[in-house]
GROMACS .gro file of C-alpha atoms in nm:
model
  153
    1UNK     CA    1   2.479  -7.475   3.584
    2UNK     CA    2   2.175  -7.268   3.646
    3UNK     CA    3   2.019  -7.334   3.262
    4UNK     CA    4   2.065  -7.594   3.010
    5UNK     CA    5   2.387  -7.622   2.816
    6UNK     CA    6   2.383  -7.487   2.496
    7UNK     CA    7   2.611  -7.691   2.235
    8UNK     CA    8   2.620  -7.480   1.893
    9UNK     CA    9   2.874  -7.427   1.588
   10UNK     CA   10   3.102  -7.109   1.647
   11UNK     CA   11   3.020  -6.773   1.519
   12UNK     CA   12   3.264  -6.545   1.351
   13UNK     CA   13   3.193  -6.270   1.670
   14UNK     CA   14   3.296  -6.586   1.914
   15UNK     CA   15   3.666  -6.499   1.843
   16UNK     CA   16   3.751  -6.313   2.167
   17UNK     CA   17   3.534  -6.585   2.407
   18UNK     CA   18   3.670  -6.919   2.151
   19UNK     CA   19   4.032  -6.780   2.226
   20UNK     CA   20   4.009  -6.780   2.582
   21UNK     CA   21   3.948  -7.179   2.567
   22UNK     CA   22   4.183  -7.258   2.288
   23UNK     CA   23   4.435  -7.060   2.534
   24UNK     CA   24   4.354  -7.285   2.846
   25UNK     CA   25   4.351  -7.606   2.622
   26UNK     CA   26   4.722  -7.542   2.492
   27UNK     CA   27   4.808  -7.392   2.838
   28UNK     CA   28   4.653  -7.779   2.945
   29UNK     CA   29   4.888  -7.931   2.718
   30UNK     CA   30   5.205  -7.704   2.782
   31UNK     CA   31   5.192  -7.476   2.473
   32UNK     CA   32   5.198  -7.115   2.666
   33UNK     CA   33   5.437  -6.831   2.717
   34UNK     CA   34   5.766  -6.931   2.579
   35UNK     CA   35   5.569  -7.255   2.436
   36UNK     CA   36   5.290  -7.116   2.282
   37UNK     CA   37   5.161  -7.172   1.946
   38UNK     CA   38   5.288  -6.861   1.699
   39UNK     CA   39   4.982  -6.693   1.619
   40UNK     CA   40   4.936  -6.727   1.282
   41UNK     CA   41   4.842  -7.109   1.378
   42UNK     CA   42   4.574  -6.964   1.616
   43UNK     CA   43   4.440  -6.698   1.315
   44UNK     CA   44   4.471  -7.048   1.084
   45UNK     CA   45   4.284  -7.274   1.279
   46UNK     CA   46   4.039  -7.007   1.342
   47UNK     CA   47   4.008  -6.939   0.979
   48UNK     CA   48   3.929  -7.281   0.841
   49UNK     CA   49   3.587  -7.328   1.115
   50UNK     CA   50   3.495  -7.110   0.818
   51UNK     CA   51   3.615  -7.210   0.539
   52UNK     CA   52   3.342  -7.476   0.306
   53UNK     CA   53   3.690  -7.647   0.168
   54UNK     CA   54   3.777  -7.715   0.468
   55UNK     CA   55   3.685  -8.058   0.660
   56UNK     CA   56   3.735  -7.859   1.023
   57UNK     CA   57   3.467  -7.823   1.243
   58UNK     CA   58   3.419  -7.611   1.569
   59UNK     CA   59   3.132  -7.632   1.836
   60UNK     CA   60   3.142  -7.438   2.158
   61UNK     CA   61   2.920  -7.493   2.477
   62UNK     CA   62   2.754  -7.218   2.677
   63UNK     CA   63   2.584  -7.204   2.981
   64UNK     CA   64   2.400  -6.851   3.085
   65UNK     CA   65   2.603  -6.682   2.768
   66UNK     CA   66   2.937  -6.788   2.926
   67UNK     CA   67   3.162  -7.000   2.697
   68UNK     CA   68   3.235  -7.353   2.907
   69UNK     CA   69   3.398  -7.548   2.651
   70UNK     CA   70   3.520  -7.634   2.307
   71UNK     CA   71   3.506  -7.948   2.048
   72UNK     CA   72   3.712  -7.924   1.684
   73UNK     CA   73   3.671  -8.205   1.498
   74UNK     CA   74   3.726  -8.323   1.137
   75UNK     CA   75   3.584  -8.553   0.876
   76UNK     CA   76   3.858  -8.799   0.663
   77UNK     CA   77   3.849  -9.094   0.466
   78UNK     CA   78   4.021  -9.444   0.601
   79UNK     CA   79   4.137  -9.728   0.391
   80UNK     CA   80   3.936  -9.965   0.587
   81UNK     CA   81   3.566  -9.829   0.575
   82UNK     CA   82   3.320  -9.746   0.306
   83UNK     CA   83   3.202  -9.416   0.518
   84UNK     CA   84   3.435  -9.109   0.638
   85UNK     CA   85   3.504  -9.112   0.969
   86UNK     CA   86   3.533  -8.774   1.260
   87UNK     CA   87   3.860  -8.709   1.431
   88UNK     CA   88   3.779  -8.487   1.758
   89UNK     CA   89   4.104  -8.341   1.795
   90UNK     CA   90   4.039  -8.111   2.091
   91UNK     CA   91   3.814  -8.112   2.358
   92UNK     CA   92   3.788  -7.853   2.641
   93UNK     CA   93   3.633  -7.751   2.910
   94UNK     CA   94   3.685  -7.436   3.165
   95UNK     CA   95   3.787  -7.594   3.524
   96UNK     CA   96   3.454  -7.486   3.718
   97UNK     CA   97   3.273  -7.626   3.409
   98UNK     CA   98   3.434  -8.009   3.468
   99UNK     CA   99   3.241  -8.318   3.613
  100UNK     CA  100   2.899  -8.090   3.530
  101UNK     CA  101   2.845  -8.276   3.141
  102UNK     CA  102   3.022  -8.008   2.956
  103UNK     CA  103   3.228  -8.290   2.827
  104UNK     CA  104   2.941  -8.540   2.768
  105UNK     CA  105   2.772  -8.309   2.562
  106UNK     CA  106   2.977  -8.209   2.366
  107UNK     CA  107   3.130  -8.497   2.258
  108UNK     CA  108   2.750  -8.638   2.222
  109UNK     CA  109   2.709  -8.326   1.980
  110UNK     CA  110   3.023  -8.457   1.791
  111UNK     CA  111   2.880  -8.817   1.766
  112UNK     CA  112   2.548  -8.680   1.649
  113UNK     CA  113   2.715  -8.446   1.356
  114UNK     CA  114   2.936  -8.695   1.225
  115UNK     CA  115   2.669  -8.963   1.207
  116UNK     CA  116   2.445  -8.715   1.042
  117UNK     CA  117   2.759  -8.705   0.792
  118UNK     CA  118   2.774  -9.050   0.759
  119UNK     CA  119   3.064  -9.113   0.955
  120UNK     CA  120   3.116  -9.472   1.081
  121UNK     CA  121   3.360  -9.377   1.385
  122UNK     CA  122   3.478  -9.105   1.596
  123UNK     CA  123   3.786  -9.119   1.791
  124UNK     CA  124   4.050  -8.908   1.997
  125UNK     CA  125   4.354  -8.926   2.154
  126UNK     CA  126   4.417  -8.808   2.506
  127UNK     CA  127   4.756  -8.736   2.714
  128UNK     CA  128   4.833  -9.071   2.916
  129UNK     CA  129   4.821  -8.850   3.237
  130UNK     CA  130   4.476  -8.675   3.159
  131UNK     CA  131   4.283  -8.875   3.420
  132UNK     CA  132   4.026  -8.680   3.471
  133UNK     CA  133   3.920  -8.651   3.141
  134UNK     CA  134   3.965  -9.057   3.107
  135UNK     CA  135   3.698  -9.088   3.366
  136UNK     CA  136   3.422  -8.968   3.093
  137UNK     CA  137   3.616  -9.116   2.817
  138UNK     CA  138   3.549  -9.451   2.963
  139UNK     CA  139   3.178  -9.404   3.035
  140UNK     CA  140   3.136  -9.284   2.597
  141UNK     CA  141   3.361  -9.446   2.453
  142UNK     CA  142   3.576  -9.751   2.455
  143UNK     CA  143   4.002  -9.750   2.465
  144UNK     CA  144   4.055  -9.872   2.075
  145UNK     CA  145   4.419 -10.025   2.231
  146UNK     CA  146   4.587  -9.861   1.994
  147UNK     CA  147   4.914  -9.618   2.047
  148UNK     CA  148   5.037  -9.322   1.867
  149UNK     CA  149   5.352  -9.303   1.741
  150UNK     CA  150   5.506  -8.974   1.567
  151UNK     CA  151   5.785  -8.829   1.463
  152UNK     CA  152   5.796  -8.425   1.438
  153UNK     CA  153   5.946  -8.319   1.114
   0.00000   0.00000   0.00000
């Protein structure tokens, strides 16, 4: 990285650069070509960054102008705190972008919003095989023990 990364909310022009990542990220997760999310999810998702009713949240980070990474995250209530707390449910950085604090800061960004909005937690889930990312997990954050269960309807 040859200047500081830049962590900042997305822009209504970001569209063309923001769908690039969210590409890779479902590509990451196996949600492209025959896989991929329809589009109107993608025009959706995109949508409610901007949308004040809306508890969805989207910061990108740049290095140099280039788009290195993504964050979405979202505010809820819980039935065992006082305060809301911030569910970061994607994280991604580009490949050449990895093990350079892309990550870090980002998710550093999320902690500092949500405790700016009062939140009391943030969390994420991660694919058991995502190792890499687990690395930095592990140094920010600390394995709650719990698993997910679901059940697509």
């Amino acid at each position: 990285m040859n200047q500081k990364i830049v962590i900042r909310p997305v822009e209504k022009g970001d569209f063309p650069a923001w769908k690039v990542l969210w590409d890779g990220y479902n590509a990451f997760y196996g949600r492209s070509g025959p896989t991929a999310l329809p589009t109107e999810i993608t025009q959706t998702t995109w949508s409610r960054f901007f949308d004040v009713y809306e508890p969805m949240h989207a910061l990108v980070a740049e290095n140099a102008g280039v788009m290195l990474g993504l964050a979405h995250f979202l505010y809820h209530r819980s039935t065992i705190q006082l305060g809301p707390s911030c569910y970061m449910q994607d994280l991604f950085t580009i490949e050449a972008a990895r093990g350079k604090g892309v990550g870090r800061a980002l998710i550093e960004d999320v902690y500092r919003r949500a405790g700016d909005a009062g939140c009391q937690r943030v969390y994420w889930q991660t694919h058991e095989t995502n190792a890499v990312a687990m690395r930095l997990y592990d140094q920010v954050a600390e394995k709650s023990g719990f698993i997910v269960y679901r059940k697509l309807l």
